[in-house]
Amino acid sequence: MRISKISVTGLFGMFDHEIPLNQESRITIVHGPNGVGKTTLLRMLDCLFNCDYELMDEIPFDEFRVYFEDGGVVTITKEHTFEDDNDPSRFLIKYNDRTGANYAPIKLSTYGAHRFNSDVQRRFPDHVRVELDGRSYWLTDTTVARYITDGILSPTDLISKKDILTADSSKLYQTLYGEQPEWFFRIFDETETVSLQIQRTQNVAIVDYDLLDTTDDKRFHVDPILKIEPLSFFAESLRELRQALFRPEARLLYDIINERILFKSLELATDEFRFVADNGSEIPLSHLSSGEKQLLILYSQLLFDVEPDTLVMIDEPELSMNVVWQRNFLKDLQRIVELRKFDVLIATHSPQIIHDKWDWMVPLRESVDD
């Protein structure tokens, strides 16, 4: 389901924010001084639809609302007092659907990540924890063993199966947290969100093979952790692109990258994807600048990995971008959105990113002059 608006009251005990999402352009920008909660709002939205209530518990707020395009509203109220002081923090979540029907609110206790992981290990010994973008997912050890046996375990293998990981984790969540009403899981199943952390785009993927203790039957008897950082599958992404060089997404990537980079060009052929300097010499991918790598990885992710009607949250895209790239970022993004049909919520400090699209911007507080 597409999200049309979000609002929060009592954020940090000080701020009330309301952010209507631009339905026509599909791109919304939040802008404001440090400390008003731009990044926090993006994190809350991502945590809500990924059932990360422990992180939500750490954020002080009174009420958080998400409005959907079909008229439905999810309201999360954070409780401040409890009958038992030892009781974990809880959330009251209620849903009002598009017909105006109110569903009975439900209480969710935060279930600490450490306790959750420990209980899964104890009750589901045939599962392996996968860390992707700072969040835990679970995969059966037989599946991971098959990947290792076939020699194909890589970041893209696991990232491409994120939907499966999410579904499996939801089943574990339901088992450990208790059964919830049908509407609760339907909302989260039908609402897709992706959070892109620009400062982490070039982290190296880490697969801790040393933690894997395989036996003849390929089952694991320790708790292996596969750590996959977001957008770290640079070379693997390029390998996949070579198999789809004539898709519209590849052509648009080719056009945008070549409009932005200097002294070199991106070349697409039937069997290769490479950068060539103006003097004709090939440039290894590792020799691209950090900004060039970031631009290529970010745009590749948006063009090839984000499903239609997903809400993509991008925090401070200006990092590692020169002024010209910043001024053209929304233009590039608009071309990608028109092709792929997803929504974007951006948090930024940069007026260069906003450039001439101030009508897409939602100010969180009045500007503060030096």
mmCIF file of C-alpha atoms in Angstrom, residues 106-266:
data_model
loop_
_atom_site.group_PDB
_atom_site.id
_atom_site.type_symbol
_atom_site.label_atom_id
_atom_site.label_comp_id
_atom_site.label_asym_id
_atom_site.label_seq_id
_atom_site.Cartn_x
_atom_site.Cartn_y
_atom_site.Cartn_z
ATOM 1 C CA ILE A 106 -3.307 -4.384 20.258
ATOM 2 C CA LYS A 107 -0.374 -4.118 22.640
ATOM 3 C CA LEU A 108 3.100 -5.110 21.610
ATOM 4 C CA SER A 109 5.910 -5.535 24.072
ATOM 5 C CA THR A 110 9.386 -4.747 22.838
ATOM 6 C CA TYR A 111 11.219 -7.970 22.572
ATOM 7 C CA GLY A 112 14.917 -7.135 22.851
ATOM 8 C CA ALA A 113 17.065 -8.214 19.924
ATOM 9 C CA HIS A 114 19.384 -10.231 22.158
ATOM 10 C CA ARG A 115 16.496 -12.118 23.774
ATOM 11 C CA PHE A 116 14.796 -12.608 20.413
ATOM 12 C CA ASN A 117 17.962 -14.013 18.803
ATOM 13 C CA SER A 118 18.630 -16.245 21.793
ATOM 14 C CA ASP A 119 15.096 -17.638 21.748
ATOM 15 C CA VAL A 120 15.248 -18.335 18.012
ATOM 16 C CA GLN A 121 18.551 -20.155 18.441
ATOM 17 C CA ARG A 122 17.033 -22.202 21.257
ATOM 18 C CA ARG A 123 13.682 -22.985 19.633
ATOM 19 C CA PHE A 124 14.766 -23.113 15.983
ATOM 20 C CA PRO A 125 18.240 -24.681 15.963
ATOM 21 C CA ASP A 126 18.056 -25.267 12.204
ATOM 22 C CA HIS A 127 18.118 -21.504 11.464
ATOM 23 C CA VAL A 128 21.084 -19.227 10.783
ATOM 24 C CA ARG A 129 21.026 -15.518 11.506
ATOM 25 C CA VAL A 130 21.749 -13.207 8.576
ATOM 26 C CA GLU A 131 22.565 -9.567 9.279
ATOM 27 C CA LEU A 132 21.508 -7.336 6.413
ATOM 28 C CA ASP A 133 21.474 -3.545 6.684
ATOM 29 C CA GLY A 134 21.748 -3.742 10.461
ATOM 30 C CA ARG A 135 18.709 -6.002 10.818
ATOM 31 C CA SER A 136 18.552 -9.720 11.610
ATOM 32 C CA TYR A 137 16.938 -12.198 9.246
ATOM 33 C CA TRP A 138 16.841 -15.963 9.506
ATOM 34 C CA LEU A 139 17.643 -18.647 6.950
ATOM 35 C CA THR A 140 17.565 -22.428 7.379
ATOM 36 C CA ASP A 141 21.010 -23.917 7.734
ATOM 37 C CA THR A 142 20.318 -26.405 4.963
ATOM 38 C CA THR A 143 19.801 -23.523 2.532
ATOM 39 C CA VAL A 144 23.040 -21.852 3.587
ATOM 40 C CA ALA A 145 24.861 -25.195 3.420
ATOM 41 C CA ARG A 146 23.638 -25.665 -0.135
ATOM 42 C CA TYR A 147 24.972 -22.242 -1.070
ATOM 43 C CA ILE A 148 28.350 -23.060 0.420
ATOM 44 C CA THR A 149 28.462 -26.494 -1.224
ATOM 45 C CA ASP A 150 27.626 -24.965 -4.591
ATOM 46 C CA GLY A 151 30.107 -22.151 -4.022
ATOM 47 C CA ILE A 152 27.544 -19.449 -4.750
ATOM 48 C CA LEU A 153 27.090 -17.792 -1.375
ATOM 49 C CA SER A 154 27.505 -14.060 -1.969
ATOM 50 C CA PRO A 155 25.864 -10.807 -0.875
ATOM 51 C CA THR A 156 23.660 -10.690 -3.966
ATOM 52 C CA ASP A 157 22.457 -14.248 -3.387
ATOM 53 C CA LEU A 158 21.112 -13.310 0.032
ATOM 54 C CA ILE A 159 19.961 -9.798 -0.866
ATOM 55 C CA SER A 160 18.003 -11.179 -3.817
ATOM 56 C CA LYS A 161 16.173 -13.408 -1.323
ATOM 57 C CA LYS A 162 15.299 -10.597 1.086
ATOM 58 C CA ASP A 163 11.570 -11.192 0.562
ATOM 59 C CA ILE A 164 12.024 -14.818 1.615
ATOM 60 C CA LEU A 165 14.122 -13.783 4.589
ATOM 61 C CA THR A 166 11.475 -11.282 5.634
ATOM 62 C CA ALA A 167 8.681 -13.853 5.314
ATOM 63 C CA ASP A 168 10.602 -16.424 7.333
ATOM 64 C CA SER A 169 11.442 -13.844 9.986
ATOM 65 C CA SER A 170 7.780 -12.818 10.202
ATOM 66 C CA LYS A 171 6.843 -16.417 10.988
ATOM 67 C CA LEU A 172 9.439 -16.539 13.736
ATOM 68 C CA TYR A 173 8.203 -13.167 14.995
ATOM 69 C CA GLN A 174 4.619 -14.442 15.157
ATOM 70 C CA THR A 175 5.750 -17.548 17.023
ATOM 71 C CA LEU A 176 7.735 -15.642 19.633
ATOM 72 C CA TYR A 177 5.558 -12.553 19.969
ATOM 73 C CA GLY A 178 2.237 -14.362 19.840
ATOM 74 C CA GLU A 179 -0.524 -14.343 17.266
ATOM 75 C CA GLN A 180 -1.764 -10.936 16.112
ATOM 76 C CA PRO A 181 -4.887 -9.932 14.194
ATOM 77 C CA GLU A 182 -4.980 -10.517 10.447
ATOM 78 C CA TRP A 183 -4.912 -6.789 9.694
ATOM 79 C CA PHE A 184 -1.635 -6.357 11.556
ATOM 80 C CA PHE A 185 0.396 -8.630 9.312
ATOM 81 C CA ARG A 186 -1.563 -7.728 6.181
ATOM 82 C CA ILE A 187 -0.581 -4.068 6.515
ATOM 83 C CA PHE A 188 3.083 -4.879 6.965
ATOM 84 C CA ASP A 189 3.064 -7.457 4.173
ATOM 85 C CA GLU A 190 1.493 -5.001 1.734
ATOM 86 C CA THR A 191 3.674 -1.984 2.597
ATOM 87 C CA GLU A 192 7.220 -2.073 1.226
ATOM 88 C CA THR A 193 9.925 0.244 2.558
ATOM 89 C CA VAL A 194 13.651 0.421 1.833
ATOM 90 C CA SER A 195 16.131 2.546 3.775
ATOM 91 C CA LEU A 196 19.326 3.560 1.970
ATOM 92 C CA GLN A 197 22.163 4.804 4.173
ATOM 93 C CA ILE A 198 24.444 6.772 1.884
ATOM 94 C CA GLN A 199 27.378 6.754 4.294
ATOM 95 C CA ARG A 200 27.411 2.942 4.152
ATOM 96 C CA THR A 201 27.152 2.397 0.402
ATOM 97 C CA GLN A 202 30.761 1.335 -0.001
ATOM 98 C CA ASN A 203 31.155 -0.935 3.024
ATOM 99 C CA VAL A 204 32.680 -4.290 2.264
ATOM 100 C CA ALA A 205 30.464 -7.339 2.596
ATOM 101 C CA ILE A 206 31.564 -9.709 5.328
ATOM 102 C CA VAL A 207 30.645 -13.368 5.274
ATOM 103 C CA ASP A 208 32.044 -14.996 8.397
ATOM 104 C CA TYR A 209 32.828 -18.433 7.028
ATOM 105 C CA ASP A 210 35.006 -19.170 10.070
ATOM 106 C CA LEU A 211 31.862 -19.244 12.179
ATOM 107 C CA LEU A 212 30.323 -21.982 10.057
ATOM 108 C CA ASP A 213 30.815 -25.458 11.473
ATOM 109 C CA THR A 214 29.609 -27.904 8.848
ATOM 110 C CA THR A 215 29.478 -31.661 9.182
ATOM 111 C CA ASP A 216 28.740 -34.436 6.733
ATOM 112 C CA ASP A 217 25.035 -33.726 6.877
ATOM 113 C CA LYS A 218 25.708 -30.007 6.282
ATOM 114 C CA ARG A 219 24.015 -28.837 9.466
ATOM 115 C CA PHE A 220 25.351 -26.082 11.696
ATOM 116 C CA HIS A 221 26.044 -26.632 15.354
ATOM 117 C CA VAL A 222 27.140 -23.088 16.195
ATOM 118 C CA ASP A 223 25.505 -19.728 15.660
ATOM 119 C CA PRO A 224 26.977 -18.504 12.382
ATOM 120 C CA ILE A 225 26.325 -14.866 11.511
ATOM 121 C CA LEU A 226 26.450 -13.701 7.928
ATOM 122 C CA LYS A 227 27.016 -9.943 7.893
ATOM 123 C CA ILE A 228 25.921 -8.206 4.714
ATOM 124 C CA GLU A 229 26.229 -4.439 4.498
ATOM 125 C CA PRO A 230 23.806 -2.503 2.255
ATOM 126 C CA LEU A 231 24.890 -1.823 -1.328
ATOM 127 C CA SER A 232 28.234 -3.503 -0.721
ATOM 128 C CA PHE A 233 27.750 -5.947 -3.574
ATOM 129 C CA PHE A 234 29.371 -3.630 -6.138
ATOM 130 C CA ALA A 235 31.116 -6.172 -8.337
ATOM 131 C CA GLU A 236 28.242 -8.641 -8.075
ATOM 132 C CA SER A 237 25.770 -5.960 -9.159
ATOM 133 C CA LEU A 238 27.845 -5.202 -12.230
ATOM 134 C CA ARG A 239 27.983 -8.890 -13.062
ATOM 135 C CA GLU A 240 24.200 -9.049 -12.937
ATOM 136 C CA LEU A 241 23.898 -5.927 -15.090
ATOM 137 C CA ARG A 242 25.944 -7.578 -17.831
ATOM 138 C CA GLN A 243 23.133 -10.082 -18.168
ATOM 139 C CA ALA A 244 20.576 -7.324 -18.716
ATOM 140 C CA LEU A 245 22.418 -4.661 -20.686
ATOM 141 C CA PHE A 246 19.546 -3.949 -23.030
ATOM 142 C CA ARG A 247 16.854 -3.472 -20.417
ATOM 143 C CA PRO A 248 15.529 0.116 -20.148
ATOM 144 C CA GLU A 249 17.038 0.296 -16.657
ATOM 145 C CA ALA A 250 20.546 -0.366 -18.006
ATOM 146 C CA ARG A 251 20.145 2.229 -20.750
ATOM 147 C CA LEU A 252 18.973 4.855 -18.252
ATOM 148 C CA LEU A 253 21.882 4.033 -15.924
ATOM 149 C CA TYR A 254 24.244 4.401 -18.889
ATOM 150 C CA ASP A 255 22.760 7.785 -19.829
ATOM 151 C CA ILE A 256 22.781 9.261 -16.318
ATOM 152 C CA ILE A 257 26.262 8.089 -15.355
ATOM 153 C CA ASN A 258 27.781 9.400 -18.571
ATOM 154 C CA GLU A 259 26.091 12.756 -18.046
ATOM 155 C CA ARG A 260 27.696 13.069 -14.599
ATOM 156 C CA ILE A 261 31.232 11.642 -14.710
ATOM 157 C CA LEU A 262 34.226 13.480 -16.182
ATOM 158 C CA PHE A 263 37.338 12.277 -18.068
ATOM 159 C CA LYS A 264 35.921 8.790 -18.546
ATOM 160 C CA SER A 265 32.797 7.043 -19.794
ATOM 161 C CA LEU A 266 30.712 4.001 -19.020
#
